[in-house]
Amino acid sequence: MSFDGMFTHAMVNELNQNLRGGRISKIQQPFANELILTVRSNRKNRQLLLSAHPSYARVQITNQPFANPAKPSTFVMSLRKYITSAIVEDFRQLNNDRVVLIDLSAKNELGDIHGYTLIIEIMARHSNIFLINKETGKIIDLIKRVSPENNSFRGLLPGDDYKLPPAQNKINPFSTKAENLSEMSAADIRKKFEGIGLDTSAELEQTIAKGNSLDDFLNRYQNEIHPNTANNNKHKLGFFPIAFSNTTTEVSEYPSLSDLLDNYYLDKARLDRIEQQTKSITHRLGIILKKDKSKVKKLNKQLAATDVMNKYNLYGELLTTYMSKIQHGSSSITLTNYYNNEDVTIKLNPEYSPSLNAQSYYKKYRKLQNSIPHIKEQLEITTNEVNYLESVLASLEYVDIEDVDGIVDELIDSGYIKKKRKNARKKRKKKLGEDFKTTTGVEIVVGKNNLENDQLTMKLSQKNHYWFHVKDIPGSHVILKTSDPDETSITEAATIAAYYSKARDSSKVPVDYVQIKHIRKPNGAKPGFVIFEGQKTVLVDPERKLVADLKE
């Protein structure tokens, strides 16, 4: 299911239950398309996420951590000017459309109370967030400004009159009287009623086929909210505000719609935010990686070409031995290889003397022989760099947004990117690694970048503790802090190692584990690279829920 009008209806009810009457205490815009309002309500601070993301637009309460940018955006400055300390009077939905209106009242610098409306339009790439002056109906500011040349329907700049999105001329199902829908298909239902998506219309069609009415279905959105994620009949994971009969397996229930969305969008939104923050870095690393892979191919070809050097040495030796049989000006000669008594035909340069022909083959042999150490050295260096860059890029797929700074610092230390001259905000000192504890009480620590991996494995851990790493795939170093691990702890540490790796979305992931005393780091090796021996391997599934339960 998508964030359709029906889901919006249920979400507006949830927001009113939790936030109506609250006061806005903090406003921030952690990412280009997302706004966070901290609302103090019922003696609790809750984060209200307003997203105008082209793929993940939504409105919800979120428990995910967000860093406050060093420099506020123009939109945030406008919001802080007008609605800091504003009272949240109501959440409303425009009919049954994906448009949420938040009514606010706030005092100005003179103490006069003014009304404002925050409007969130959830419309894919056209999604937007507006701050509207209730008295004038004009746009004070908006998160996505659009020039008149690019939008002829309505003004999307500060100072323009706010105009609703184009009307669809459909019926709001919550304001209509009960109708006979027994012969309507899911497609017909979507055409007639506003805010009903594909999954919702399919569920409503089945509900009607079982003899229930539209009112029965709508009442479930008022009184039977059961937030869940489940596979639909096309085996695609979706999120649902009520229990749909049109779903199949892997049903997971959540205490609220907001908790449901936090879980559903956890990886999707996280990867998108990391991509926004590291786009230029990953582009640069991608270019270097492409060059390195091309270089590895060339070096392997050069190394393969050295296989002929022993043949050149043999030709030189045979020509020297049978020098008297070679006629000047000949283009080839067939001689007997006295090592195996087989005839060998050797090409000759007719312009060379017999001696020069022999020396020519010796020269080719020595050139190839001398090139091998250099080729092997360059191949090792370049291969190590490929592995390192792949590990860095892979880590961006499984780390949290707050761990990106550590990866950037690692790349600065390694010389791949330059340190910015301006540092608007001093970085907070972070604890090294991520802490977990097994169900049997054994402590686990996970490195979140290669510098942390090195520190944890080579400097901070005891030699009799156990080290875990997904086999032959980029991933974090995981330390199990015991010299005598039980089977449960081994399985859980391996599960964490699989989860914090590029194999997160796989199953039956092989994870190596070994005592740290059997691990060493070669001189000059890239951060995070180690070699080990005597390891054992266990197969595990990287279960998100288990990892979350073990996190301290």
XYZ file of C-alpha atoms in Angstrom:
552
model
C 0.000 0.000 0.000
C 1.121 3.543 -0.662
C 0.515 6.627 1.468
C -2.930 7.122 -0.093
C -5.858 9.221 1.111
C -7.176 6.435 3.334
C -3.831 6.072 5.099
C -3.676 9.876 5.389
C -7.103 9.829 7.054
C -5.896 7.345 9.684
C -2.624 9.231 10.189
C -4.412 12.560 10.753
C -6.461 10.904 13.504
C -3.286 9.556 15.117
C -1.558 12.957 14.969
C -4.541 14.672 16.567
C -4.572 12.124 19.402
C -0.879 12.677 20.151
C -0.039 16.254 19.193
C -3.155 18.442 19.207
C -2.741 21.167 21.818
C 1.029 20.781 21.867
C 3.593 23.539 21.438
C 6.320 23.676 18.773
C 9.632 23.946 20.615
C 12.139 23.289 17.844
C 12.240 23.509 14.045
C 14.936 21.959 11.878
C 15.450 20.799 8.310
C 17.969 17.942 8.394
C 17.613 17.223 4.665
C 16.553 19.095 1.567
C 13.009 17.738 1.441
C 12.327 16.960 5.091
C 11.290 19.043 8.048
C 11.318 18.095 11.744
C 9.085 19.913 14.237
C 9.665 19.039 17.874
C 6.277 19.299 19.561
C 5.875 19.353 23.339
C 2.608 17.569 24.118
C 1.377 15.724 27.214
C 4.729 16.352 28.909
C 6.612 14.614 26.098
C 8.735 15.891 23.237
C 7.784 14.244 19.963
C 9.374 14.702 16.552
C 6.891 15.410 13.783
C 8.362 14.534 10.394
C 6.987 16.403 7.378
C 8.475 14.989 4.185
C 8.167 16.310 0.639
C 10.516 13.645 -0.709
C 9.666 12.658 -4.312
C 9.536 8.950 -3.360
C 8.950 8.868 0.420
C 6.657 11.869 1.043
C 4.686 11.427 4.269
C 3.639 12.889 7.625
C 4.374 11.006 10.838
C 5.787 11.081 14.335
C 9.317 9.684 14.204
C 11.701 8.262 16.786
C 14.690 8.318 14.445
C 17.595 10.609 15.445
C 18.340 13.634 13.249
C 21.355 15.927 13.378
C 20.646 19.645 13.274
C 22.491 21.215 10.286
C 25.101 23.838 11.119
C 23.375 26.427 8.932
C 19.561 26.657 8.832
C 17.834 26.912 5.449
C 15.833 29.938 4.335
C 12.629 27.965 4.859
C 13.601 27.064 8.429
C 14.433 30.700 9.173
C 10.934 31.698 7.984
C 9.290 28.994 10.086
C 11.268 29.970 13.167
C 10.258 33.583 12.700
C 6.538 32.879 12.537
C 5.713 29.620 14.348
C 8.348 29.031 17.041
C 6.340 28.335 20.237
C 3.139 28.061 18.161
C 0.245 25.992 19.518
C -0.887 23.067 17.358
C -4.655 23.574 17.186
C -5.656 20.839 14.767
C -4.630 18.412 12.058
C -6.998 18.290 9.099
C -7.190 16.410 5.821
C -8.364 18.025 2.597
C -11.409 15.851 1.859
C -9.846 12.394 1.427
C -6.835 13.649 -0.517
C -3.172 13.312 0.424
C -3.086 16.876 1.720
C -2.609 17.493 5.456
C -3.293 20.888 7.028
C -1.880 21.800 10.434
C -3.626 24.773 12.055
C -1.335 26.831 14.292
C -1.638 29.913 16.461
C 1.385 31.965 17.468
C 2.213 35.302 19.044
C 4.264 37.875 17.173
C 6.889 40.138 18.755
C 4.133 42.490 19.944
C 2.209 39.706 21.639
C -0.613 39.602 19.094
C -1.944 36.148 18.209
C -1.988 35.195 14.512
C -3.163 32.081 12.744
C -1.024 30.044 10.336
C -1.462 26.806 8.445
C 1.250 24.340 7.520
C 0.124 22.451 4.417
C 1.807 19.219 3.358
C 0.945 18.029 -0.137
C 1.915 14.384 -0.595
C 2.098 14.113 -4.376
C 5.216 12.184 -5.419
C 7.696 14.505 -7.169
C 5.266 17.410 -6.800
C 5.166 17.050 -3.006
C 5.625 20.297 -1.117
C 5.326 21.947 2.306
C 3.816 25.434 2.681
C 3.493 27.956 5.510
C 0.297 29.961 4.889
C -0.933 33.138 6.551
C -4.510 32.274 7.586
C -5.675 35.889 7.456
C -4.460 36.649 3.929
C -4.285 33.178 2.388
C -0.832 34.002 1.046
C 2.242 31.772 1.005
C 4.793 32.959 3.576
C 7.341 30.389 2.420
C 7.580 26.835 1.045
C 10.173 24.088 0.981
C 10.265 23.825 -2.851
C 10.054 27.097 -4.734
C 8.975 26.840 -8.376
C 9.263 29.681 -10.885
C 6.177 30.696 -12.951
C 7.838 29.395 -16.149
C 7.841 25.882 -14.703
C 4.340 25.972 -13.242
C 1.469 27.720 -15.001
C -1.358 26.374 -12.812
C -0.575 28.195 -9.548
C 2.034 30.374 -7.895
C 4.665 28.521 -5.883
C 6.714 31.404 -4.532
C 6.553 33.394 -1.264
C 3.897 36.093 -1.524
C 1.683 34.159 -3.959
C -1.911 33.357 -3.042
C -2.122 29.714 -1.987
C -4.181 27.730 -4.447
C -5.183 24.122 -3.923
C -3.772 21.433 -6.231
C -5.890 20.530 -9.301
C -9.177 18.920 -8.225
C -9.805 15.303 -9.231
C -13.609 15.629 -9.077
C -13.997 12.442 -7.072
C -16.252 11.643 -4.131
C -14.942 11.747 -0.556
C -15.954 8.295 0.737
C -16.221 9.581 4.327
C -18.805 12.215 3.425
C -21.057 10.134 1.179
C -24.085 8.116 2.103
C -23.963 4.328 1.921
C -24.172 3.159 -1.674
C -24.682 -0.117 -3.452
C -21.207 -0.978 -4.729
C -21.788 -4.680 -5.261
C -21.064 -4.592 -8.981
C -18.110 -2.198 -8.892
C -14.603 -3.389 -9.669
C -11.491 -2.155 -7.869
C -10.713 0.078 -10.863
C -14.219 1.562 -10.770
C -13.870 2.241 -7.054
C -10.614 4.143 -7.627
C -12.209 6.218 -10.393
C -15.221 7.159 -8.270
C -13.754 7.726 -4.801
C -11.002 10.093 -3.760
C -7.840 8.890 -2.034
C -8.227 5.161 -2.615
C -5.068 3.424 -3.846
C -4.553 0.085 -5.534
C -4.338 -2.094 -2.410
C -7.192 -0.253 -0.700
C -9.522 -0.617 -3.689
C -8.700 -4.339 -3.959
C -9.472 -4.790 -0.254
C -12.709 -2.798 -0.557
C -13.753 -4.896 -3.584
C -13.276 -8.080 -1.525
C -15.118 -6.547 1.434
C -18.111 -5.713 -0.749
C -18.035 -9.163 -2.370
C -18.437 -10.673 1.106
C -21.663 -8.709 1.607
C -20.293 -5.831 3.681
C -21.033 -2.177 2.918
C -18.796 0.813 2.266
C -19.730 2.120 5.723
C -18.512 -1.118 7.290
C -15.185 -0.684 5.534
C -14.843 2.993 6.516
C -15.678 2.241 10.135
C -12.575 0.078 10.314
C -10.509 3.218 9.598
C -12.196 4.868 12.568
C -12.242 2.039 15.101
C -10.031 -0.878 13.982
C -6.580 0.564 13.294
C -4.021 -2.277 13.260
C -0.775 -0.919 11.738
C 1.176 -3.658 9.985
C 3.543 -4.513 7.188
C 2.818 -7.551 5.048
C 3.367 -9.077 1.638
C 0.505 -8.312 -0.719
C -0.835 -10.764 -3.290
C 2.050 -9.851 -5.611
C 4.580 -10.729 -2.872
C 5.610 -7.102 -2.464
C 6.073 -5.774 1.063
C 3.676 -2.960 1.870
C 2.270 -1.086 4.869
C -1.361 -1.130 5.960
C -3.385 0.858 8.533
C -5.880 -1.955 9.095
C -5.708 -5.738 8.746
C -6.092 -6.433 5.015
C -7.367 -9.839 3.946
C -5.640 -9.250 0.599
C -2.176 -9.884 2.054
C -0.222 -13.104 2.408
C 2.758 -13.696 4.693
C 5.319 -11.951 6.893
C 2.771 -9.831 8.725
C 4.422 -7.599 11.356
C 2.274 -5.483 13.655
C 3.232 -2.121 15.210
C 1.827 -0.047 18.066
C 1.155 2.985 15.856
C 1.126 4.103 12.231
C 4.189 6.229 12.914
C 6.138 3.245 14.308
C 5.060 1.326 11.233
C 6.458 4.008 8.875
C 9.669 4.347 10.883
C 10.305 0.648 10.343
C 9.139 0.517 6.734
C 11.196 3.509 5.605
C 14.179 2.831 7.864
C 16.527 1.562 5.157
C 14.917 3.384 2.221
C 15.087 6.824 3.807
C 18.458 6.143 5.445
C 20.114 5.203 2.149
C 18.566 8.199 0.408
C 19.770 10.594 3.108
C 23.260 9.117 3.060
C 23.278 9.410 -0.739
C 22.326 13.090 -0.495
C 25.106 13.729 2.006
C 27.827 11.738 0.220
C 26.917 12.041 -3.467
C 30.101 13.898 -4.448
C 32.262 11.541 -2.373
C 30.782 8.339 -3.811
C 31.089 9.799 -7.314
C 34.794 10.462 -6.767
C 35.402 7.030 -5.230
C 33.483 5.437 -8.092
C 35.802 7.057 -10.644
C 38.900 5.869 -8.749
C 37.420 2.387 -8.366
C 36.662 2.149 -12.088
C 40.247 3.137 -12.955
C 41.672 0.657 -10.447
C 39.582 -2.217 -11.788
C 40.738 -1.400 -15.302
C 44.334 -1.313 -14.065
C 43.936 -4.706 -12.390
C 42.778 -6.188 -15.705
C 45.786 -4.725 -17.542
C 48.221 -5.938 -14.884
C 46.756 -9.442 -15.002
C 47.177 -9.441 -18.787
C 50.782 -8.305 -18.376
C 51.397 -11.026 -15.809
C 49.857 -13.636 -18.106
C 52.121 -12.417 -20.908
C 55.200 -13.302 -18.817
C 54.347 -16.998 -19.234
C 56.268 -16.956 -22.550
C 59.533 -15.842 -20.905
C 60.709 -19.412 -20.275
C 60.102 -20.150 -23.953
C 62.265 -17.135 -24.888
C 65.035 -18.379 -22.581
C 64.855 -21.819 -24.215
C 65.037 -20.268 -27.719
C 68.117 -18.256 -26.742
C 69.757 -21.317 -25.248
C 69.038 -23.510 -28.325
C 70.248 -20.835 -30.756
C 73.472 -20.458 -28.749
C 74.006 -24.232 -28.675
C 73.288 -24.740 -32.408
C 74.875 -21.481 -33.568
C 76.820 -23.215 -36.372
C 73.623 -24.562 -37.965
C 72.043 -21.128 -38.379
C 72.426 -19.577 -41.819
C 72.597 -15.799 -41.960
C 69.426 -14.345 -43.523
C 67.162 -17.204 -42.493
C 63.705 -16.299 -41.188
C 63.305 -19.432 -39.062
C 65.024 -22.640 -38.032
C 63.867 -25.966 -36.627
C 66.037 -27.356 -33.825
C 65.794 -30.303 -31.452
C 64.940 -29.449 -27.856
C 67.405 -31.650 -25.995
C 65.250 -31.502 -22.835
C 62.440 -33.546 -24.408
C 63.839 -34.493 -27.863
C 61.014 -32.608 -29.628
C 61.548 -30.341 -32.627
C 61.092 -26.598 -32.041
C 60.632 -24.041 -34.812
C 62.158 -20.672 -33.888
C 61.484 -17.434 -35.759
C 64.576 -15.433 -36.702
C 65.254 -11.895 -37.801
C 66.935 -12.267 -41.225
C 68.842 -9.015 -40.678
C 70.407 -10.268 -37.454
C 73.434 -12.524 -37.127
C 72.928 -15.885 -35.389
C 74.456 -14.402 -32.237
C 72.181 -11.340 -32.287
C 69.129 -13.575 -32.762
C 70.112 -15.560 -29.659
C 70.787 -12.339 -27.684
C 67.425 -10.944 -28.793
C 65.576 -13.853 -27.174
C 67.697 -13.583 -24.021
C 66.873 -9.865 -23.860
C 63.103 -10.559 -24.113
C 63.440 -13.173 -21.387
C 65.293 -10.814 -18.984
C 62.838 -7.970 -19.660
C 59.853 -10.128 -18.762
C 61.651 -11.671 -15.786
C 62.530 -8.234 -14.407
C 58.961 -6.979 -14.907
C 57.308 -9.695 -12.817
C 58.155 -8.277 -9.336
C 56.949 -4.816 -10.385
C 53.723 -6.170 -11.921
C 52.992 -8.281 -8.837
C 53.694 -5.349 -6.525
C 51.376 -3.030 -8.497
C 48.745 -5.754 -8.714
C 48.782 -6.218 -4.926
C 48.615 -2.450 -4.277
C 45.801 -1.885 -6.755
C 43.821 -4.948 -5.661
C 44.077 -3.818 -2.040
C 42.806 -0.385 -3.024
C 39.884 -1.931 -4.935
C 38.966 -4.011 -1.884
C 39.282 -0.976 0.378
C 37.150 1.312 -1.788
C 34.506 -1.393 -2.160
C 34.434 -1.776 1.624
C 33.944 1.992 2.089
C 31.171 2.168 -0.506
C 29.550 -0.926 0.981
C 29.641 0.578 4.491
C 27.521 3.479 3.236
C 24.794 0.910 2.524
C 24.491 -0.288 6.114
C 25.707 2.454 8.473
C 23.379 4.984 10.083
C 23.326 8.603 8.962
C 25.188 9.745 12.093
C 28.101 7.427 11.203
C 28.800 9.124 7.865
C 31.113 11.716 9.466
C 33.408 8.920 10.646
C 33.653 7.526 7.112
C 34.393 11.011 5.748
C 37.170 11.436 8.357
C 38.566 8.060 7.308
C 38.680 9.135 3.648
C 40.358 12.417 4.613
C 43.004 10.532 6.631
C 43.526 8.161 3.696
C 43.971 11.069 1.271
C 40.962 10.334 -0.945
C 39.182 13.608 -0.225
C 40.394 16.979 0.998
C 39.473 18.415 4.351
C 37.157 21.393 4.110
C 38.727 24.618 5.279
C 35.583 25.908 6.926
C 34.197 23.976 9.835
C 31.072 25.790 10.944
C 30.370 23.485 13.846
C 32.733 21.556 16.040
C 32.033 17.857 15.751
C 30.904 16.092 18.859
C 33.218 13.414 20.101
C 31.600 10.085 19.394
C 31.923 6.861 21.264
C 33.963 4.262 19.419
C 31.823 1.519 17.899
C 28.248 0.364 18.505
C 27.452 -1.686 21.619
C 25.310 -4.808 21.841
C 24.759 -7.559 24.372
C 23.844 -11.179 23.674
C 20.854 -12.801 25.339
C 23.338 -14.607 27.610
C 24.879 -11.304 28.695
C 28.108 -11.198 26.641
C 29.145 -7.747 25.386
C 29.595 -7.102 21.660
C 31.066 -4.058 19.931
C 30.805 -3.256 16.209
C 33.057 -0.974 14.169
C 31.117 1.461 11.956
C 33.995 2.397 9.624
C 37.443 1.043 8.776
C 39.283 3.304 11.229
C 37.043 2.024 14.028
C 37.548 -1.530 12.781
C 41.317 -1.118 13.119
C 41.069 0.456 16.561
C 38.715 -2.172 17.939
C 40.437 -5.220 16.472
C 44.116 -4.327 16.700
C 44.338 -2.018 19.741
C 41.369 -2.116 22.100
C 40.320 -5.773 22.218
C 41.875 -8.553 24.260
C 43.752 -11.248 22.364
C 41.519 -14.030 23.698
C 38.302 -12.304 22.588
C 36.568 -13.412 19.402
C 36.447 -11.534 16.102
C 33.615 -11.956 13.557
C 33.421 -10.848 9.926
C 31.209 -11.871 7.027
C 33.159 -14.170 4.712
C 34.738 -12.574 1.597
C 32.279 -9.633 1.625
C 32.792 -6.045 2.868
C 31.460 -5.563 6.382
C 32.124 -4.373 9.917
C 34.480 -5.975 12.417
C 32.477 -7.449 15.299
C 34.132 -8.223 18.640
C 32.583 -10.723 21.057
C 34.109 -9.906 24.441
C 34.682 -13.372 25.839
C 37.326 -16.083 25.653
C 34.771 -18.887 26.005
C 31.687 -18.069 23.938
C 28.513 -20.116 24.160
C 26.688 -21.209 20.996
C 23.962 -18.589 21.401
C 26.499 -15.760 21.643
C 28.380 -17.059 18.599
C 25.174 -17.153 16.539
C 24.070 -13.695 17.692
C 27.487 -12.096 17.100
C 27.571 -13.660 13.630
C 24.058 -12.342 12.947
C 25.206 -8.825 13.853
C 28.248 -9.207 11.588
C 26.009 -10.301 8.714
C 23.608 -7.414 9.357
C 26.402 -4.820 9.327
C 27.684 -5.941 5.950
C 26.862 -5.812 2.266
C 25.041 -9.124 2.746
C 22.348 -7.513 4.944
C 19.535 -8.445 2.559
C 20.737 -12.027 1.985
C 20.069 -15.260 3.829
C 22.364 -18.066 4.996
C 25.310 -15.681 5.155
C 28.694 -17.309 5.968
C 30.487 -15.519 8.830
C 34.065 -16.284 9.882
C 35.072 -16.085 13.531
C 38.414 -16.545 15.261
C 40.258 -15.387 18.373
C 41.948 -12.030 17.919
C 45.376 -13.497 18.669
C 45.198 -15.198 15.262
C 44.650 -11.885 13.427
C 47.386 -9.593 12.126
C 47.560 -6.504 9.990
C 50.212 -6.405 7.230
C 52.530 -3.403 7.189
C 51.154 -0.615 5.033
C 47.737 -2.248 4.652
C 44.657 -0.095 4.153
C 42.417 0.656 7.176
C 40.246 -2.287 8.096
C 42.323 -4.896 6.239
C 43.571 -7.850 8.269
C 44.649 -11.412 7.627
C 43.881 -14.391 9.864
C 44.057 -18.154 10.120
C 42.380 -20.977 12.004
C 38.892 -19.495 11.630
C 35.577 -21.304 11.851
C 32.506 -20.427 9.788
C 28.830 -20.261 10.748
C 25.775 -19.639 8.527
C 23.246 -17.077 9.788
C 20.360 -14.878 8.605
C 20.853 -11.127 9.250
C 17.634 -10.596 11.224
C 16.860 -6.910 11.822
C 14.607 -7.596 14.823
C 17.222 -9.703 16.600
C 19.888 -7.039 16.043
C 17.538 -4.334 17.363
C 16.719 -6.428 20.448
C 20.425 -6.947 21.225
C 21.323 -3.278 20.903
C 22.121 -1.641 24.227
